C-alpha angles and dihedrals in degrees: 000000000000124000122241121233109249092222108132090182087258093128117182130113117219113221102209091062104020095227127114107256087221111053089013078232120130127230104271090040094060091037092050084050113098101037090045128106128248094252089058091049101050083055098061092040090062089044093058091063097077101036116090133183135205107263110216 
């Protein structure tokens, strides 16, 4: 089954953590997205789990 990506359109990376305060992903995460494989994406998608960002 393929995994779907955890963007929610909200796209703007935090500097102060370097994640996306929509999806929690970083850059290279979100740009290595789309061409990676399902394992690699399971992975980050644990990972994201204990990342968090500010809101607002």
């Amino acid at each position: 089954m393929a995994v779907s990506s955890p963007c929610n359109k909200v796209c703007e990376i935090e500097p102060a953590s370097g994640y996306c305060r929509g999806c929690r992903r970083t850059i290279e995460e979100i740009v290595a997205w789309p061409t990676a494989d399902d394992a690699w994406k399971r992975a980050v998608i644990e990972r994201l789990k204990g990342r968090t960002v500010r809101r607002g």
